[in-house]
Amino acid sequence: MEQSDLAGDDEPSAADRVAAAAERALAGNLAKGGAKLEQQGKLFVRDRLDLLLDPGSFVEDALLANTSAADLPADGVVTGTGRIDGRPVCVVANDPTVKAGSWGARTVEKMIRTTELALRQDLPIFWLIDSAGARITDQVQLFPGRRGAGRIFYNQIKLSGRVPQICCLFGPSAAGGAYIPSFCDIVIMVEGNASMYLGSPRMAEMVIGETATLEETGGARMHATVSGCGDNLAHDDEDAIEQAKAWFTYFPSSWKDEPPHFAPAPPSAPLVTGVVPDDERAGYDVHAVIDGIVDAESFFELKPLFAPELVVGLGLLDGRPVGIVANNPAVKGGVLFVDSADKAARFVWCCDAFNIPLVFLTDVPGFMIGTQVEAQGIIRHGAKMVTAISEATVAKVCVVLRKAYGAGLYAMSGPAFDPEATLALPTAKIAVMGPEAAVNAVFANKIAAIEDPVEREAFVAEQRAIYETDVDIVRLASEMVVDAVVEPEALRDELVRRLERAERKDRHFSDRRHGVPPV
């Protein structure tokens, strides 16, 4: 009897077993995989969460998931809720020390439950992605069923436009898992570590005979410059998390709320006459105009390396978040291409979803022409941009900085697209096309018939002057095409007043389920 009692005393209690399992789950496989993380310049998953969340605010769910498997602590994903600057959020964070962050059946269930929590409570969700994809050994349990991985994407789509979804991509996001970033509002990729692909280079070589590097297939810089699947680059994990937190500051916690307000600040440099050159053929960087409008140091540019002929981003205008869509004449003359149309459309949809007003800074010759862009579907992509502009019911203000020609005027929320106002600088021109193109279109045969070069040049100059008089800004104001002609120095204050006046506007657009936009 005494021997039995003593043996029983050696057995760990239930509390001890729970504590040991929790300690094991919290440690991940850092003891085994820590050296590799350090070599890659990566942080451990829980260190990432410590940087993201307010101290002591994290409440973890399913820490002991799959605890019976010795080498799968927390089943490779950390999920739960916490606070960022006091605001509650959901988090899903892969642990790359656990089978390279791969998904098992319980991994998927944890992610599904987190998205369901976000849906029930209207909580923003942060995705800290570093995963090699699904575990093939668990495919029957995690892939095809009603609670399979597809449910994650289904819930993400339900969350889209309802709460902010923010993705930091620290390592791979492979195969089907690559869709998680694609459904987020912003994807910040750590250069040198992050990658995103449906098929790895090895698989591509085996299946289609293509030989390529990981960077060429799905590297961070490729996605940030060519595909557009990545939005912004970060130089390390800390930088990615700081960018994610900065982006979040512009947004409400859900579509039902208004964006946060901050203390107003003056712009970093005043917008003065001469920043926008009078000569419409002269290039300039539209960032100088943006800096003269928004509060100092407040502009967060999205997709700066992708389709840079169009600048989009968030800033503060007198302390209030505002979305900026601006043609950049310093790059390709500010002409709109397929990629710039896509870039604008998605940004406008995002701002409209979360009640962020839009300011369009217009200096556009129109959409690109030629066989290459026609084959790429420039009409379809341009129509997508115009659709997004039309459907946006937040306050919009169109500012014509220098020129707005052809369908470029429409794409930049011109007068027909229900802006609160169409403003113009004294340098502005609005027309179907520029003077040179117009004169050539109308008088091509007559110009060709004039043999004397001096006479021909004089005729072209005369017709150009007549055309420019026809689209003169004073005439456009007289015809009420523009609502006000504003000096550069007064533009910021004018925008503040116009947007303040629109705060109580009716957001109704159309009675229907949804449109059928070109994609």
Coordinates of C-alpha atoms in Angstrom, one line a residue:
M1 CA 0.0 0.0 0.0
E2 CA 2.8 2.4 0.9
Q3 CA 4.6 1.5 -2.3
S4 CA 1.5 2.3 -4.4
D5 CA 1.1 5.6 -2.6
L6 CA 4.6 6.5 -3.3
A7 CA 4.3 5.6 -7.0
G8 CA 1.2 7.7 -7.3
D9 CA 3.1 10.7 -5.8
D10 CA 5.6 10.4 -8.7
E11 CA 2.9 10.9 -11.4
P12 CA 2.6 14.5 -12.5
S13 CA -0.7 16.2 -11.7
A14 CA -3.0 17.4 -14.4
A15 CA -2.0 21.0 -13.6
D16 CA 1.7 20.0 -14.1
R17 CA 0.9 18.3 -17.4
V18 CA -1.0 21.3 -18.7
A19 CA 1.8 23.6 -17.6
A20 CA 4.4 21.5 -19.3
A21 CA 2.4 21.3 -22.5
A22 CA 1.9 25.1 -22.5
E23 CA 5.6 25.7 -21.9
R24 CA 6.4 23.4 -24.8
A25 CA 3.9 25.1 -27.1
L26 CA 5.1 28.6 -26.2
A27 CA 8.7 27.6 -27.0
G28 CA 7.9 26.4 -30.5
N29 CA 10.8 24.6 -32.1
L30 CA 13.1 27.6 -31.4
A31 CA 15.8 25.4 -29.7
K32 CA 16.1 23.5 -33.0
G33 CA 15.3 26.2 -35.5
G34 CA 16.6 29.3 -33.8
A35 CA 20.0 29.3 -35.6
K36 CA 18.3 29.2 -39.0
L37 CA 16.0 32.1 -38.0
E38 CA 19.0 34.1 -36.9
Q39 CA 20.9 33.3 -40.2
Q40 CA 17.9 34.5 -42.2
G41 CA 17.5 37.7 -40.1
K42 CA 14.1 36.6 -38.9
L43 CA 12.4 37.0 -35.6
F44 CA 10.7 34.2 -33.7
V45 CA 6.9 34.3 -34.1
R46 CA 6.2 35.4 -30.5
D47 CA 8.8 38.2 -30.8
R48 CA 7.0 39.4 -33.9
L49 CA 3.7 39.5 -31.9
D50 CA 5.5 41.3 -29.1
L51 CA 6.4 44.1 -31.5
L52 CA 3.0 44.2 -33.1
L53 CA 0.8 44.2 -30.0
D54 CA 0.5 46.4 -26.9
P55 CA 2.4 44.9 -24.0
G56 CA 0.3 42.4 -22.0
S57 CA -2.7 42.6 -24.4
F58 CA -2.4 39.2 -26.2
V59 CA -5.0 36.6 -25.5
E60 CA -4.1 33.4 -27.2
D61 CA -6.5 30.8 -28.5
A62 CA -5.8 27.0 -28.9
L63 CA -2.3 27.2 -27.5
L64 CA -2.4 23.4 -26.9
A65 CA -3.7 22.5 -30.4
N66 CA -2.1 19.2 -31.5
T67 CA -0.1 19.1 -28.2
S68 CA 0.0 15.3 -28.4
A69 CA 2.4 15.6 -31.3
A70 CA 5.8 16.3 -29.8
D71 CA 7.2 18.3 -32.7
L72 CA 4.1 20.4 -33.6
P73 CA 3.8 23.0 -30.8
A74 CA 0.6 25.0 -31.3
D75 CA 0.4 23.2 -34.6
G76 CA 2.6 25.8 -36.2
V77 CA 0.4 28.9 -35.9
V78 CA -0.3 31.4 -33.1
T79 CA -3.8 32.9 -33.1
G80 CA -5.7 35.1 -30.8
T81 CA -6.6 38.7 -30.0
G82 CA -4.6 41.7 -28.8
R83 CA -4.5 45.5 -28.9
I84 CA -2.6 47.9 -31.1
D85 CA -2.6 51.4 -29.7
G86 CA -5.5 50.3 -27.5
R87 CA -7.6 49.0 -30.4
P88 CA -8.6 45.3 -30.4
V89 CA -7.4 43.2 -33.3
C90 CA -7.2 39.5 -34.3
V91 CA -3.9 38.0 -35.2
V92 CA -2.8 34.9 -37.2
A93 CA 0.9 34.3 -37.1
N94 CA 2.8 31.3 -38.6
D95 CA 5.7 29.7 -36.7
P96 CA 8.4 28.9 -39.3
T97 CA 10.2 26.7 -36.7
V98 CA 7.4 24.2 -36.8
K99 CA 7.6 22.3 -40.1
A100 CA 8.4 25.6 -41.9
G101 CA 5.1 27.1 -40.8
S102 CA 3.1 24.5 -42.8
W103 CA -0.6 23.9 -42.3
G104 CA -2.1 20.8 -40.6
A105 CA -5.7 20.2 -39.9
R106 CA -5.7 22.0 -36.6
T107 CA -3.6 24.9 -38.1
V108 CA -6.5 25.4 -40.5
E109 CA -9.1 25.1 -37.8
K110 CA -7.4 27.7 -35.7
M111 CA -7.2 30.1 -38.7
I112 CA -10.9 29.6 -39.5
R113 CA -11.9 30.2 -35.9
T114 CA -9.9 33.5 -35.9
T115 CA -11.6 34.7 -39.1
E116 CA -15.0 33.7 -37.6
L117 CA -14.2 35.7 -34.5
A118 CA -13.2 38.7 -36.7
L119 CA -16.6 38.4 -38.5
R120 CA -18.6 38.1 -35.2
Q121 CA -17.0 41.0 -33.5
D122 CA -16.0 43.2 -36.5
L123 CA -12.3 43.1 -35.5
P124 CA -9.4 44.0 -37.9
I125 CA -7.1 41.1 -38.6
F126 CA -3.3 41.0 -39.0
W127 CA -1.8 38.1 -40.9
L128 CA 1.9 37.5 -40.1
I129 CA 2.7 35.0 -42.8
D130 CA 5.7 32.6 -43.0
S131 CA 4.5 29.3 -44.3
A132 CA 5.6 26.6 -46.7
G133 CA 1.9 25.7 -47.4
A134 CA -0.2 22.6 -46.6
R135 CA 1.1 19.4 -45.2
I136 CA 0.4 16.8 -47.8
T137 CA 0.2 14.1 -45.2
D138 CA -2.9 15.9 -43.7
Q139 CA -4.6 16.8 -47.0
V140 CA -7.8 14.9 -46.5
Q141 CA -8.4 16.6 -43.1
L142 CA -7.3 20.1 -44.1
F143 CA -8.1 20.6 -47.8
P144 CA -11.4 19.5 -49.3
G145 CA -14.1 19.7 -46.6
R146 CA -16.5 22.4 -45.3
R147 CA -14.0 23.3 -42.6
G148 CA -11.0 22.9 -45.0
A149 CA -8.6 25.6 -46.0
G150 CA -11.0 27.0 -48.5
R151 CA -13.1 28.3 -45.6
I152 CA -10.2 30.7 -44.7
F153 CA -10.4 32.3 -48.0
Y154 CA -14.2 32.4 -48.0
N155 CA -14.2 34.2 -44.6
Q156 CA -11.5 36.6 -45.8
I157 CA -13.7 37.6 -48.7
K158 CA -16.6 38.2 -46.3
L159 CA -14.2 40.3 -44.2
S160 CA -13.0 42.3 -47.2
G161 CA -14.2 45.9 -46.9
R162 CA -15.7 45.1 -43.5
V163 CA -12.6 45.3 -41.4
P164 CA -9.0 46.1 -42.3
Q165 CA -6.9 43.0 -43.3
I166 CA -3.2 43.7 -43.1
C167 CA -0.5 41.2 -44.1
C168 CA 3.2 41.1 -43.2
L169 CA 4.9 38.5 -45.4
F170 CA 8.2 37.4 -43.6
G171 CA 8.9 34.2 -45.6
P172 CA 7.2 32.0 -48.1
S173 CA 3.5 32.0 -48.8
A174 CA 3.3 28.9 -51.0
A175 CA 0.7 27.3 -53.2
G176 CA -2.9 27.8 -52.0
G177 CA -1.6 29.7 -49.0
A178 CA -0.5 32.5 -51.4
Y179 CA -4.2 33.5 -51.6
I180 CA -4.2 34.8 -48.0
P181 CA -2.1 37.9 -48.8
S182 CA -4.0 38.4 -52.0
F183 CA -7.3 39.0 -50.1
C184 CA -5.6 41.5 -47.7
D185 CA -5.8 45.3 -48.1
I186 CA -2.0 45.6 -48.0
V187 CA 0.8 43.1 -48.4
I188 CA 4.2 44.2 -46.9
M189 CA 7.0 41.8 -48.0
V190 CA 10.4 41.5 -46.4
E191 CA 12.9 41.7 -49.2
G192 CA 15.3 38.8 -49.3
N193 CA 13.1 36.5 -47.3
A194 CA 9.5 36.9 -48.4
S195 CA 8.1 35.0 -51.5
M196 CA 4.7 34.2 -52.8
Y197 CA 3.9 31.6 -55.5
L198 CA 1.4 29.0 -56.6
G199 CA 4.1 26.6 -57.8
S200 CA 7.8 26.6 -56.6
P201 CA 10.6 26.8 -59.1
R202 CA 11.2 23.1 -58.6
M203 CA 7.6 22.3 -59.4
A204 CA 7.6 24.7 -62.4
E205 CA 10.7 22.9 -63.8
M206 CA 9.1 19.5 -63.3
V207 CA 5.7 20.4 -64.7
I208 CA 6.3 22.9 -67.5
G209 CA 10.0 22.7 -68.0
E210 CA 10.7 26.2 -66.9
T211 CA 14.0 27.0 -65.1
A212 CA 13.8 30.1 -62.8
T213 CA 15.1 31.3 -59.5
L214 CA 12.8 31.8 -56.4
E215 CA 13.2 35.6 -56.8
E216 CA 12.1 35.4 -60.4
T217 CA 9.2 33.2 -59.6
G218 CA 7.8 34.9 -56.6
G219 CA 10.3 37.1 -54.9
A220 CA 9.4 40.3 -52.9
R221 CA 10.8 42.8 -55.4
M222 CA 9.3 41.0 -58.4
H223 CA 5.8 41.2 -56.8
A224 CA 6.3 44.8 -55.7
T225 CA 7.5 46.0 -59.1
V226 CA 6.0 43.6 -61.8
S227 CA 3.0 41.6 -60.6
G228 CA 1.6 44.1 -58.1
C229 CA 0.8 41.2 -55.7
G230 CA 3.0 42.8 -53.1
D231 CA 2.5 46.4 -52.1
N232 CA 5.4 47.6 -50.1
L233 CA 8.9 46.3 -49.4
A234 CA 10.5 46.1 -45.9
H235 CA 14.1 45.6 -45.1
D236 CA 13.5 43.3 -42.1
D237 CA 10.8 42.0 -39.8
E238 CA 10.8 45.0 -37.6
D239 CA 10.3 47.3 -40.5
A240 CA 7.4 45.3 -41.9
I241 CA 5.6 45.4 -38.5
E242 CA 6.2 49.1 -38.1
Q243 CA 4.8 49.7 -41.6
A244 CA 1.7 47.6 -40.8
K245 CA 1.0 49.5 -37.6
A246 CA 1.5 52.8 -39.4
W247 CA -1.0 51.8 -42.2
F248 CA -3.5 50.8 -39.6
T249 CA -3.5 54.3 -38.0
Y250 CA -5.4 55.7 -41.0
F251 CA -8.3 53.2 -40.7
P252 CA -11.4 52.7 -38.6
S253 CA -11.7 49.4 -36.9
S254 CA -14.6 48.5 -39.2
W255 CA -16.7 49.9 -42.0
K256 CA -19.3 51.1 -39.5
D257 CA -16.9 53.6 -38.0
E258 CA -15.2 56.8 -39.1
P259 CA -11.4 57.0 -39.5
P260 CA -9.5 58.3 -36.5
H261 CA -8.7 62.0 -36.2
F262 CA -5.3 63.4 -35.2
A263 CA -3.9 66.8 -34.2
P264 CA -3.5 68.9 -37.4
A265 CA -0.1 69.8 -38.6
P266 CA 1.1 72.2 -41.5
P267 CA 2.5 70.6 -44.6
S268 CA 6.3 70.0 -44.8
A269 CA 6.6 72.6 -47.5
P270 CA 4.1 75.1 -48.9
L271 CA 2.6 74.5 -52.3
V272 CA 3.5 77.6 -54.3
T273 CA 3.2 78.8 -57.9
G274 CA 5.9 77.2 -60.0
V275 CA 5.8 73.7 -58.4
V276 CA 3.6 72.8 -61.3
P277 CA 5.2 74.1 -64.5
D278 CA 3.1 76.0 -67.0
D279 CA 4.5 74.1 -70.0
E280 CA 2.4 70.9 -70.1
R281 CA 5.3 69.0 -71.7
A282 CA 7.6 69.7 -68.7
G283 CA 8.0 66.9 -66.2
Y284 CA 7.8 67.3 -62.5
D285 CA 7.4 65.0 -59.5
V286 CA 3.8 65.1 -58.1
H287 CA 5.2 64.2 -54.7
A288 CA 6.1 67.9 -54.3
V289 CA 2.4 68.8 -54.7
I290 CA 1.3 66.1 -52.3
D291 CA 3.8 67.3 -49.7
G292 CA 2.4 70.8 -50.1
I293 CA -1.1 69.6 -49.3
V294 CA -1.0 66.9 -46.6
D295 CA 0.2 67.3 -43.0
A296 CA 3.9 67.0 -42.7
E297 CA 5.4 63.5 -42.6
S298 CA 1.9 61.9 -42.9
F299 CA 1.9 60.5 -46.5
F300 CA 2.0 56.7 -46.6
E301 CA 2.5 55.7 -50.2
L302 CA 1.1 52.4 -51.4
K303 CA 2.8 50.4 -54.2
P304 CA 5.5 53.0 -54.8
L305 CA 7.5 50.7 -57.1
F306 CA 4.5 49.4 -59.1
A307 CA 3.1 51.6 -61.9
P308 CA 4.8 54.7 -60.6
E309 CA 3.2 56.9 -63.2
L310 CA 0.3 57.0 -60.8
V311 CA 0.9 57.7 -57.1
V312 CA -1.6 56.5 -54.5
G313 CA -1.4 56.6 -50.7
L314 CA -2.9 57.8 -47.5
G315 CA -2.2 61.1 -45.7
L316 CA -3.6 63.5 -43.2
L317 CA -5.3 66.6 -44.2
D318 CA -5.7 68.9 -41.2
G319 CA -5.5 65.8 -39.0
R320 CA -8.0 63.7 -41.0
P321 CA -7.1 60.7 -43.1
V322 CA -7.5 61.2 -46.9
G323 CA -6.7 59.0 -49.9
I324 CA -4.5 60.6 -52.6
V325 CA -4.7 59.5 -56.3
A326 CA -2.2 61.5 -58.3
N327 CA -0.8 61.3 -61.9
N328 CA 3.0 61.7 -61.9
P329 CA 4.3 63.5 -65.0
A330 CA 7.8 62.6 -63.9
V331 CA 7.2 59.0 -64.9
K332 CA 6.0 58.2 -68.5
G333 CA 4.4 61.6 -68.6
G334 CA 1.7 60.5 -66.1
V335 CA -0.1 58.5 -68.8
L336 CA -2.4 55.8 -67.5
F337 CA -1.5 52.2 -68.3
V338 CA -3.1 48.8 -67.5
D339 CA -1.2 48.5 -64.2
S340 CA -1.9 52.0 -63.1
A341 CA -5.6 51.6 -63.7
D342 CA -5.6 48.4 -61.6
K343 CA -3.6 50.2 -58.9
A344 CA -6.1 53.1 -58.8
A345 CA -9.2 50.9 -58.8
R346 CA -8.2 48.8 -55.8
F347 CA -7.0 51.7 -53.8
V348 CA -10.3 53.6 -54.4
W349 CA -12.3 50.6 -53.4
C350 CA -10.3 50.3 -50.2
C351 CA -10.7 54.0 -49.3
D352 CA -14.4 53.9 -50.1
A353 CA -15.0 50.8 -48.0
F354 CA -13.5 52.4 -44.9
N355 CA -15.0 55.9 -45.2
I356 CA -11.7 57.7 -46.3
P357 CA -12.3 60.7 -48.6
L358 CA -10.4 60.9 -51.9
V359 CA -8.5 63.7 -53.5
F360 CA -7.5 63.3 -57.2
L361 CA -4.6 65.3 -58.3
T362 CA -5.0 65.3 -62.1
D363 CA -2.3 65.9 -64.7
V364 CA -3.0 63.3 -67.3
P365 CA -2.7 63.1 -71.1
G366 CA -5.1 60.1 -71.1
F367 CA -4.8 56.4 -71.4
M368 CA -1.9 54.8 -73.3
I369 CA -2.6 53.8 -76.9
G370 CA -0.9 51.3 -79.2
T371 CA -1.0 47.6 -80.0
Q372 CA 0.7 46.5 -76.9
V373 CA -1.7 48.0 -74.4
E374 CA -4.7 47.2 -76.6
A375 CA -3.7 43.5 -76.5
Q376 CA -3.3 43.8 -72.7
G377 CA -6.9 45.0 -72.4
I378 CA -6.4 48.7 -71.7
I379 CA -10.1 49.4 -72.4
R380 CA -11.2 46.7 -69.9
H381 CA -8.7 47.9 -67.2
G382 CA -9.6 51.5 -67.8
A383 CA -13.2 50.7 -67.4
K384 CA -12.4 49.0 -64.1
M385 CA -10.8 52.2 -62.9
V386 CA -13.8 54.3 -64.0
T387 CA -16.1 51.8 -62.3
A388 CA -14.3 52.1 -59.0
I389 CA -14.4 55.9 -59.2
S390 CA -18.1 55.9 -60.1
E391 CA -19.1 53.5 -57.3
A392 CA -17.1 55.4 -54.6
T393 CA -19.6 57.2 -52.4
V394 CA -17.1 58.9 -50.1
A395 CA -16.4 62.5 -50.5
K396 CA -14.3 63.1 -53.7
V397 CA -12.6 66.2 -54.9
C398 CA -11.0 66.4 -58.4
V399 CA -8.1 68.9 -58.7
V400 CA -6.9 69.6 -62.2
L401 CA -3.3 70.6 -61.7
R402 CA -2.3 71.2 -65.4
K403 CA -4.1 69.0 -67.9
A404 CA -6.9 66.5 -68.0
Y405 CA -7.3 65.1 -71.5
G406 CA -9.7 62.5 -72.9
A407 CA -10.8 59.6 -70.7
G408 CA -8.1 60.6 -68.2
L409 CA -10.5 63.2 -66.9
Y410 CA -13.1 60.6 -66.3
A411 CA -10.7 58.2 -64.6
M412 CA -9.6 61.0 -62.2
S413 CA -13.2 61.6 -61.0
G414 CA -13.9 64.5 -63.3
P415 CA -17.2 66.6 -63.2
A416 CA -19.5 63.8 -64.5
F417 CA -18.5 61.4 -61.7
D418 CA -20.1 63.2 -58.8
P419 CA -17.1 64.8 -57.0
E420 CA -17.9 67.3 -54.3
A421 CA -16.1 69.8 -56.5
T422 CA -13.8 70.0 -59.5
L423 CA -11.1 72.5 -58.7
A424 CA -8.5 73.8 -61.0
L425 CA -5.1 75.6 -60.7
P426 CA -4.7 78.6 -63.0
T427 CA -2.4 76.3 -65.2
A428 CA -5.2 73.8 -65.9
K429 CA -6.6 72.7 -69.2
I430 CA -9.5 70.3 -69.8
A431 CA -10.0 68.9 -73.3
V432 CA -10.7 65.8 -75.4
M433 CA -7.0 65.9 -76.4
G434 CA -4.0 68.1 -76.3
P435 CA -3.6 71.0 -78.7
E436 CA -0.9 69.4 -80.9
A437 CA -2.9 66.2 -81.3
A438 CA -6.1 68.1 -81.9
V439 CA -4.7 70.3 -84.6
N440 CA -3.2 67.3 -86.3
A441 CA -6.4 65.3 -86.1
V442 CA -8.5 68.0 -87.6
F443 CA -6.1 69.5 -90.2
A444 CA -3.8 66.6 -91.1
N445 CA -4.5 66.8 -94.8
K446 CA -4.4 70.6 -95.0
I447 CA -1.1 70.6 -93.1
A448 CA 0.4 68.0 -95.4
A449 CA -0.7 70.1 -98.4
I450 CA 1.2 73.2 -97.3
E451 CA 4.6 72.9 -98.9
D452 CA 6.3 76.0 -97.4
P453 CA 7.7 75.0 -94.0
V454 CA 7.3 78.6 -92.6
E455 CA 3.7 78.8 -93.8
R456 CA 3.0 75.4 -92.4
E457 CA 4.4 76.2 -89.0
A458 CA 2.4 79.5 -88.9
F459 CA -0.8 77.7 -89.8
V460 CA -0.3 75.1 -87.0
A461 CA 0.6 77.8 -84.5
E462 CA -2.6 79.7 -85.4
Q463 CA -4.8 76.7 -85.1
R464 CA -3.2 75.7 -81.8
A465 CA -3.9 79.2 -80.4
I466 CA -7.5 78.9 -81.5
Y467 CA -7.8 75.5 -79.8
E468 CA -6.2 76.7 -76.6
T469 CA -8.6 79.6 -76.4
D470 CA -11.4 77.2 -76.7
V471 CA -10.3 75.2 -73.6
D472 CA -9.0 78.2 -71.6
I473 CA -9.5 77.8 -67.9
V474 CA -11.5 81.0 -67.6
R475 CA -13.9 79.8 -70.2
L476 CA -14.2 76.5 -68.5
A477 CA -15.0 78.3 -65.2
S478 CA -17.5 80.5 -67.1
E479 CA -19.2 77.4 -68.4
M480 CA -19.2 75.9 -64.9
V481 CA -17.1 72.9 -66.0
V482 CA -14.9 73.6 -62.9
D483 CA -16.3 74.9 -59.7
A484 CA -13.4 77.0 -58.6
V485 CA -10.0 78.2 -59.9
V486 CA -7.7 78.1 -56.9
E487 CA -4.1 79.4 -56.5
P488 CA -1.7 76.8 -55.4
E489 CA -1.1 78.5 -52.1
A490 CA -4.8 78.3 -51.3
L491 CA -5.4 74.7 -52.4
R492 CA -4.9 73.0 -49.1
D493 CA -7.4 75.2 -47.2
E494 CA -9.9 74.9 -50.1
L495 CA -9.7 71.1 -49.9
V496 CA -10.1 71.1 -46.1
R497 CA -13.3 73.2 -46.4
R498 CA -14.8 71.2 -49.2
L499 CA -14.3 67.9 -47.4
E500 CA -15.6 69.3 -44.1
R501 CA -18.8 70.4 -46.0
A502 CA -19.2 66.8 -47.4
E503 CA -19.0 65.0 -44.0
R504 CA -22.8 64.4 -43.9
K505 CA -23.3 63.5 -47.6
D506 CA -25.7 60.7 -48.6
R507 CA -23.6 57.6 -49.4
H508 CA -26.4 55.8 -51.4
F509 CA -25.3 54.9 -55.0
S510 CA -27.6 52.3 -56.5
D511 CA -30.3 49.7 -55.6
R512 CA -28.9 46.3 -56.7
R513 CA -26.9 43.4 -55.3
H514 CA -23.7 44.4 -57.1
G515 CA -22.5 45.6 -60.4
V516 CA -20.7 43.4 -63.0
P517 CA -17.4 45.3 -63.3
P518 CA -14.8 44.6 -66.0
V519 CA -11.8 42.8 -64.5

